[in-house]
PDB file of N, CA and C in Angstrom:
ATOM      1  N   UNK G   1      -8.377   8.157   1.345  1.00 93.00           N
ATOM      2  CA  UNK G   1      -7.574   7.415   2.288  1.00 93.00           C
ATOM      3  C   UNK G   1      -6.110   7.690   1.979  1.00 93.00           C
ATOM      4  N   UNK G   2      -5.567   7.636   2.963  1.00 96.00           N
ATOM      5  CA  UNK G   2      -3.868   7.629   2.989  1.00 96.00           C
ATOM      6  C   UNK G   2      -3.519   6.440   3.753  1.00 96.00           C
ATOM      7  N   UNK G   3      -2.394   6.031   2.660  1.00 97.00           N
ATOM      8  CA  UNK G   3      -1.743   4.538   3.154  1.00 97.00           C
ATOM      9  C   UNK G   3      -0.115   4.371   2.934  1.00 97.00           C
ATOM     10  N   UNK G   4       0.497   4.213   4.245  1.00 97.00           N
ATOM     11  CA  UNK G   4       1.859   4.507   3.629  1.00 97.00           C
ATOM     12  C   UNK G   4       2.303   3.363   4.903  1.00 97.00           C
ATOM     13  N   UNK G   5       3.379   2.936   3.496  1.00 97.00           N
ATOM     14  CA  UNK G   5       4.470   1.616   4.144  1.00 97.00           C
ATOM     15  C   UNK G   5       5.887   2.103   4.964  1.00 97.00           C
ATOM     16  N   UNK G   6       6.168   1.802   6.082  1.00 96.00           N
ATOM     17  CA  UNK G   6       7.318   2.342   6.191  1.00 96.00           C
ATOM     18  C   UNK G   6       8.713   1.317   7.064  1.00 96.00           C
ATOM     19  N   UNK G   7       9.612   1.552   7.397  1.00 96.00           N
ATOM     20  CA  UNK G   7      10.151   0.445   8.090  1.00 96.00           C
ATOM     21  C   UNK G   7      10.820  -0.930   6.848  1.00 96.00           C
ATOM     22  N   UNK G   8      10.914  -0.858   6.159  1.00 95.00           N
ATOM     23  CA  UNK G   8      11.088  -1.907   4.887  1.00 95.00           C
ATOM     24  C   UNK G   8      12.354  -2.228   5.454  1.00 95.00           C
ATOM     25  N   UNK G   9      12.952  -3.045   5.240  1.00 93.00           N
ATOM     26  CA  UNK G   9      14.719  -3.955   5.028  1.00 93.00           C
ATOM     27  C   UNK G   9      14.282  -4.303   3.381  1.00 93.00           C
ATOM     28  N   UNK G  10      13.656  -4.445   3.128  1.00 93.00           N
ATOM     29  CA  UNK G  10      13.448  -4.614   1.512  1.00 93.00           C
ATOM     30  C   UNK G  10      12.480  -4.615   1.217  1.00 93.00           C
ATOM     31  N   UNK G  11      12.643  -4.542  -0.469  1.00 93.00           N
ATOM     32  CA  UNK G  11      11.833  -4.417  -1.654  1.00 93.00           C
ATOM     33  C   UNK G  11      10.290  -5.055  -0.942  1.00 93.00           C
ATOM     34  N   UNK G  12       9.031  -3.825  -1.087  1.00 93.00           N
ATOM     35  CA  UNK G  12       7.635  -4.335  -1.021  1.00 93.00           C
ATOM     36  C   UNK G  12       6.931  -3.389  -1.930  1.00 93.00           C
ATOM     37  N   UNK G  13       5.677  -4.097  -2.162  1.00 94.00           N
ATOM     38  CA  UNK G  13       4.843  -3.200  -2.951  1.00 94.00           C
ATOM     39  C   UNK G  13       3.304  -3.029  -1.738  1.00 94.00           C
ATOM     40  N   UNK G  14       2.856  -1.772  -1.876  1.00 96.00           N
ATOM     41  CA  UNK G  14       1.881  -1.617  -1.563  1.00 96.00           C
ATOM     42  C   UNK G  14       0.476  -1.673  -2.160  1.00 96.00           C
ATOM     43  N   UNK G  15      -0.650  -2.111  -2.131  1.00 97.00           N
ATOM     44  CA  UNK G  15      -1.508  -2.147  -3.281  1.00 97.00           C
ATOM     45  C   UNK G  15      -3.406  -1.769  -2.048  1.00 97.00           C
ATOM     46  N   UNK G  16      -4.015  -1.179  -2.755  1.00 97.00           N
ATOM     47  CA  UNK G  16      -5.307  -0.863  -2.375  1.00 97.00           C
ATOM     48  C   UNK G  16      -6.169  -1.912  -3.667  1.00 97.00           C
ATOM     49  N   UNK G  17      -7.249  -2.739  -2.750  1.00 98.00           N
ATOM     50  CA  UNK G  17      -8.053  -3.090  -3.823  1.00 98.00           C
ATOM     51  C   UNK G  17      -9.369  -3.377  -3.046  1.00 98.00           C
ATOM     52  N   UNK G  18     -10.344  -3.316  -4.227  1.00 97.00           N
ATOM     53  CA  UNK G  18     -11.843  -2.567  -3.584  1.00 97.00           C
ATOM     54  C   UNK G  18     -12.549  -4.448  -2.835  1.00 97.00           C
ATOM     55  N   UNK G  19     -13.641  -4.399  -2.883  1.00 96.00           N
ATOM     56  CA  UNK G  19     -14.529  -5.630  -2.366  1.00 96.00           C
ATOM     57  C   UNK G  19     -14.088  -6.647  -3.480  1.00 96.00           C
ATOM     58  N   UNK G  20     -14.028  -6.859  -4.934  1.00 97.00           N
ATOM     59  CA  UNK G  20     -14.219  -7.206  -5.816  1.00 97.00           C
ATOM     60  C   UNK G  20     -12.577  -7.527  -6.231  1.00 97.00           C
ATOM     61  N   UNK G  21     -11.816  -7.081  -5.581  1.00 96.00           N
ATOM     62  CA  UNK G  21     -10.277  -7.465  -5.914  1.00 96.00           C
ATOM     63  C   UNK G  21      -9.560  -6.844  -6.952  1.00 96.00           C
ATOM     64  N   UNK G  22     -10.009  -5.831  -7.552  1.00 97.00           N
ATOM     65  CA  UNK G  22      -9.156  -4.939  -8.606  1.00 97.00           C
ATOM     66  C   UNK G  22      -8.826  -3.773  -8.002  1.00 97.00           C
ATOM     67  N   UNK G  23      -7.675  -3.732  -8.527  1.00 97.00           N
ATOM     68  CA  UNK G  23      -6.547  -2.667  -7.800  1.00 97.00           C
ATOM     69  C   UNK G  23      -7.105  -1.188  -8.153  1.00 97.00           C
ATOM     70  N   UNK G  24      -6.973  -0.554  -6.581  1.00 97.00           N
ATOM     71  CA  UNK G  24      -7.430   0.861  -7.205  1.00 97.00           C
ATOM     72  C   UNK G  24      -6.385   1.567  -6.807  1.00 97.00           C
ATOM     73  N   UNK G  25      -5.465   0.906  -6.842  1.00 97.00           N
ATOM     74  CA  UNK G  25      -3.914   2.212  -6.578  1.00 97.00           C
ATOM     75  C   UNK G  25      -2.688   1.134  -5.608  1.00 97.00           C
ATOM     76  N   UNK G  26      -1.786   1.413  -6.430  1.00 94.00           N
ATOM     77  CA  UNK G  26      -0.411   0.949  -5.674  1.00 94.00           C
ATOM     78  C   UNK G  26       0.934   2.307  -5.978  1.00 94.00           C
ATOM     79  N   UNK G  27       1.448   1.028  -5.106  1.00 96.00           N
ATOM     80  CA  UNK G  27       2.688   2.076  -4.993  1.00 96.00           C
ATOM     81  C   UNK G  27       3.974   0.956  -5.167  1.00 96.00           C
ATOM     82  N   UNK G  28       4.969   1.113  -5.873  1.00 92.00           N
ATOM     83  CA  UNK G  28       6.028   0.484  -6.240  1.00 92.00           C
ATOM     84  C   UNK G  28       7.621   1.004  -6.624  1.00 92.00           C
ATOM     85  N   UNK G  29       7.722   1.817  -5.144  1.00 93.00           N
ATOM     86  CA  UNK G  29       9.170   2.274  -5.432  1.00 93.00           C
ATOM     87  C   UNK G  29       9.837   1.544  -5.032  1.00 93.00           C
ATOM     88  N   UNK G  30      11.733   1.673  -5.624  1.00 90.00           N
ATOM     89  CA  UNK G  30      12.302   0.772  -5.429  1.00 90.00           C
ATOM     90  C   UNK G  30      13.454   0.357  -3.684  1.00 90.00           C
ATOM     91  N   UNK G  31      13.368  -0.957  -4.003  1.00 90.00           N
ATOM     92  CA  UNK G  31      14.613  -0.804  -2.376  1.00 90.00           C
ATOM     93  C   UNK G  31      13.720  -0.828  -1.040  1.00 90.00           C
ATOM     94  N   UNK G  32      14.051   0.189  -0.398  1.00 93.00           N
ATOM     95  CA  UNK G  32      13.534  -0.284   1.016  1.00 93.00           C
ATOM     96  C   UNK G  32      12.446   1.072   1.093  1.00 93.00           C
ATOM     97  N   UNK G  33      12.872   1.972  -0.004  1.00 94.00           N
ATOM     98  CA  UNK G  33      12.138   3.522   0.372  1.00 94.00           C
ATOM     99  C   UNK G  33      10.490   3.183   1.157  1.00 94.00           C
ATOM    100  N   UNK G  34      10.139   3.984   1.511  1.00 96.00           N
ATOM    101  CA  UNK G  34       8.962   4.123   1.958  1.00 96.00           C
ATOM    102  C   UNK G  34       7.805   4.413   0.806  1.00 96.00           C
ATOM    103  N   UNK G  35       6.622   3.098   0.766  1.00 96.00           N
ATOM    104  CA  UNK G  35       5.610   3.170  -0.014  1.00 96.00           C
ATOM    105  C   UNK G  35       4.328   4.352   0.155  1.00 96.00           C
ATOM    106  N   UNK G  36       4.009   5.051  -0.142  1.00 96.00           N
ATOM    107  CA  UNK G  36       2.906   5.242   0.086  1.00 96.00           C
ATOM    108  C   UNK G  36       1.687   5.781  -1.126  1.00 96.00           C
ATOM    109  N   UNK G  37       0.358   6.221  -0.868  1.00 97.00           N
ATOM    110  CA  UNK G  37      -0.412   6.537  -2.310  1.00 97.00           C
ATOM    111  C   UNK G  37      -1.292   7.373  -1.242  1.00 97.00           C
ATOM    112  N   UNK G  38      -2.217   8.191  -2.441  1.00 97.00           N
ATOM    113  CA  UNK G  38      -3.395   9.280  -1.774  1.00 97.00           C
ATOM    114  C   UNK G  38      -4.493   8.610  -2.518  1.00 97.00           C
ATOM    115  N   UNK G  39      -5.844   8.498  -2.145  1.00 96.00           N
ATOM    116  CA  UNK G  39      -6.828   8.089  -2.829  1.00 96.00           C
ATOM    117  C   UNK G  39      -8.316   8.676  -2.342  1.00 96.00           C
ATOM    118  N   UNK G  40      -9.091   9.386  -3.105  1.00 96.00           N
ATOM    119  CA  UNK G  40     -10.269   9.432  -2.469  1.00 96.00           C
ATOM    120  C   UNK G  40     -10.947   7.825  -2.995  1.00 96.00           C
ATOM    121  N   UNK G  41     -11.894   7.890  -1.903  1.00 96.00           N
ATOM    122  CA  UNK G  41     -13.186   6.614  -2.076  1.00 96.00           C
ATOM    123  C   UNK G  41     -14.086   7.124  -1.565  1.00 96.00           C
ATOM    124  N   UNK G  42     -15.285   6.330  -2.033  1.00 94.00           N
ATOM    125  CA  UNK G  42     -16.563   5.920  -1.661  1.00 94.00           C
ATOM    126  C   UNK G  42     -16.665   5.296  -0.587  1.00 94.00           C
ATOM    127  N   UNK G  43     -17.737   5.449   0.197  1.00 94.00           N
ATOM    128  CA  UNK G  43     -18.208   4.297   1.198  1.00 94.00           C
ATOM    129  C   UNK G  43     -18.006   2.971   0.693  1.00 94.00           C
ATOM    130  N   UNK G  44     -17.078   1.683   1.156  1.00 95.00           N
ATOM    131  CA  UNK G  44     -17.520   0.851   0.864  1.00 95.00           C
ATOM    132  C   UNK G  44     -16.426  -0.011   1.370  1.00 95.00           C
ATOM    133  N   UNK G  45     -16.326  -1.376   1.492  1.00 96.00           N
ATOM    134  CA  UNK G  45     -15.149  -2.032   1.941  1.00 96.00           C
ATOM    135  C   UNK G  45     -14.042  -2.357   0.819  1.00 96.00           C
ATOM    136  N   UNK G  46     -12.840  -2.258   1.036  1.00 96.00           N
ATOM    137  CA  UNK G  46     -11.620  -2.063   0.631  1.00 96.00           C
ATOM    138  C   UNK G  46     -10.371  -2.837   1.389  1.00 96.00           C
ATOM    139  N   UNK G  47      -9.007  -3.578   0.669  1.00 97.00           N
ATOM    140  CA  UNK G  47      -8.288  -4.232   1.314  1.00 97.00           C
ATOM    141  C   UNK G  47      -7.099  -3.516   0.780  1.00 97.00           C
ATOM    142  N   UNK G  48      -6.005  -3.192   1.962  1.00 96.00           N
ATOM    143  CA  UNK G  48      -4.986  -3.273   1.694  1.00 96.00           C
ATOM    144  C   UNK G  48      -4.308  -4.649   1.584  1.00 96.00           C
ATOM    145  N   UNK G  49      -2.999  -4.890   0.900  1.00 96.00           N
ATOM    146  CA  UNK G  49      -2.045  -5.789   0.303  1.00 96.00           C
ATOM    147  C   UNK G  49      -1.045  -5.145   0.279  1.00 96.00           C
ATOM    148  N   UNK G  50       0.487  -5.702   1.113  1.00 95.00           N
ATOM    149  CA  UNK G  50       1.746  -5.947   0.797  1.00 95.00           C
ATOM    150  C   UNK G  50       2.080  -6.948   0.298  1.00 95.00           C
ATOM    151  N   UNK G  51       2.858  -6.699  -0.922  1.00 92.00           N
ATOM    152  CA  UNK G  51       3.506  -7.767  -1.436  1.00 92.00           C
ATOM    153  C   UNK G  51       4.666  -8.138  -1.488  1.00 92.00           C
ATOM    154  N   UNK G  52       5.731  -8.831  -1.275  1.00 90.00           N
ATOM    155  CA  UNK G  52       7.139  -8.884  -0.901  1.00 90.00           C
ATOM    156  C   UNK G  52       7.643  -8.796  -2.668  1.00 90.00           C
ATOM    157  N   UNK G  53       8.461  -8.298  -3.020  1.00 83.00           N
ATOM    158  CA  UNK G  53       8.990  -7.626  -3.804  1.00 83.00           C
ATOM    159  C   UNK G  53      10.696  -7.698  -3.708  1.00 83.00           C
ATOM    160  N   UNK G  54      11.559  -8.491  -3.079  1.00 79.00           N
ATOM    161  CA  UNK G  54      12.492  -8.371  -2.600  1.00 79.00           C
ATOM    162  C   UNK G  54      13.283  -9.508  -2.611  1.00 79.00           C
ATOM    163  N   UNK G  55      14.526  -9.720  -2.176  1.00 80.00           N
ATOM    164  CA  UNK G  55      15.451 -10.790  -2.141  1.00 80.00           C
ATOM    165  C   UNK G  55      14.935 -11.384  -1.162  1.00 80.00           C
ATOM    166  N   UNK G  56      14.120 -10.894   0.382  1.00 78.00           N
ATOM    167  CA  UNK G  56      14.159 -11.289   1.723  1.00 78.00           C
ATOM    168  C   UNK G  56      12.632 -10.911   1.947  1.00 78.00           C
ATOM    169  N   UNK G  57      12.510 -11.492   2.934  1.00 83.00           N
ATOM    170  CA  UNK G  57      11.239 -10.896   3.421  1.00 83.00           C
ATOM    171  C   UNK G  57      11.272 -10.123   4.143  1.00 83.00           C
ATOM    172  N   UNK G  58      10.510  -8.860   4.459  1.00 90.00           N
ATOM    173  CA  UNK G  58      10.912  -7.428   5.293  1.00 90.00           C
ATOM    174  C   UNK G  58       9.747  -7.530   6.794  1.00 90.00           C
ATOM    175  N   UNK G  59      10.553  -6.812   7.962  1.00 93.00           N
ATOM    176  CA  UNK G  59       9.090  -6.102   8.588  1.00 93.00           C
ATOM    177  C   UNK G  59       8.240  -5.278   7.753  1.00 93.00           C
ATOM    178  N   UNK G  60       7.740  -4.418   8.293  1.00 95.00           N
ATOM    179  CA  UNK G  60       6.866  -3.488   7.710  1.00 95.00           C
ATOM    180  C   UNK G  60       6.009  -2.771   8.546  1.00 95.00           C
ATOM    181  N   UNK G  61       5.882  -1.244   8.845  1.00 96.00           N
ATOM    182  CA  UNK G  61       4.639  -0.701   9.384  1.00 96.00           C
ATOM    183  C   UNK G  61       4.138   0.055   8.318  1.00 96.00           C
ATOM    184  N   UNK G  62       2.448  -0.586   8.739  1.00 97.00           N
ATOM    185  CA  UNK G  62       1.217  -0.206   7.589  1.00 97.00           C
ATOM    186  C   UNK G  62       0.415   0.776   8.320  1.00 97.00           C
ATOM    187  N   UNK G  63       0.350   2.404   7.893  1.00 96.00           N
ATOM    188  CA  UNK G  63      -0.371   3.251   8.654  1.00 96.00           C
ATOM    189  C   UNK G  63      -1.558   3.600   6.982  1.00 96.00           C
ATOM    190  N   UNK G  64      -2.255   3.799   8.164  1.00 95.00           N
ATOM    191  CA  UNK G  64      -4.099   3.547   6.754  1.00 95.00           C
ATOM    192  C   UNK G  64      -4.825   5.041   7.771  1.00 95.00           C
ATOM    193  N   UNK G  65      -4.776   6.105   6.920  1.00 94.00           N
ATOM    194  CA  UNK G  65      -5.810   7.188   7.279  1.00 94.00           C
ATOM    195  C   UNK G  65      -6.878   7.553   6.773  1.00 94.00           C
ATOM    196  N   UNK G  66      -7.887   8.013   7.644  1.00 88.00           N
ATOM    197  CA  UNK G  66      -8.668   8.832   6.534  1.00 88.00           C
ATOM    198  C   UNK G  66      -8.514  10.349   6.620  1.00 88.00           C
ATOM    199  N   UNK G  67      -8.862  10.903   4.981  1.00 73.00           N
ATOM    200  CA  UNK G  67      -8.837  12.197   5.190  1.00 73.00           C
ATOM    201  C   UNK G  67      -9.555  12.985   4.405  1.00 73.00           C
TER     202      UNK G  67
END
């Protein structure tokens, strides 16, 4: 899967975590940059999570691929 944050006014973190709630990949650059991570998976259900990270709370567009 490919998952990338974009659009920020501020600080967010991006995070992938499986059925079970442990993180199988984030992303945590700083400022407004654009988040994103590469991950292969398995069949199975999975949640993305933004987390505000910032002075403010931001928009955000969340694009989720497969590849």
């Amino acid at each position: 899967i490919y998952a990338k944050l974009t659009d920020l006014t501020d600080d967010a973190t991006l995070m992938l975590l499986d059925a079970d709630g442990n993180r199988l990949a984030y992303s945590r650059r700083n400022g407004s940059a654009d988040e994103w991570f590469r991950i292969d998976l398995h069949p199975g259900t999975y949640y993305a999570r933004v987390l505000f990270a910032g002075a403010s709370a931001t928009p955000y567009r969340l694009r989720l691929a497969g590849v």
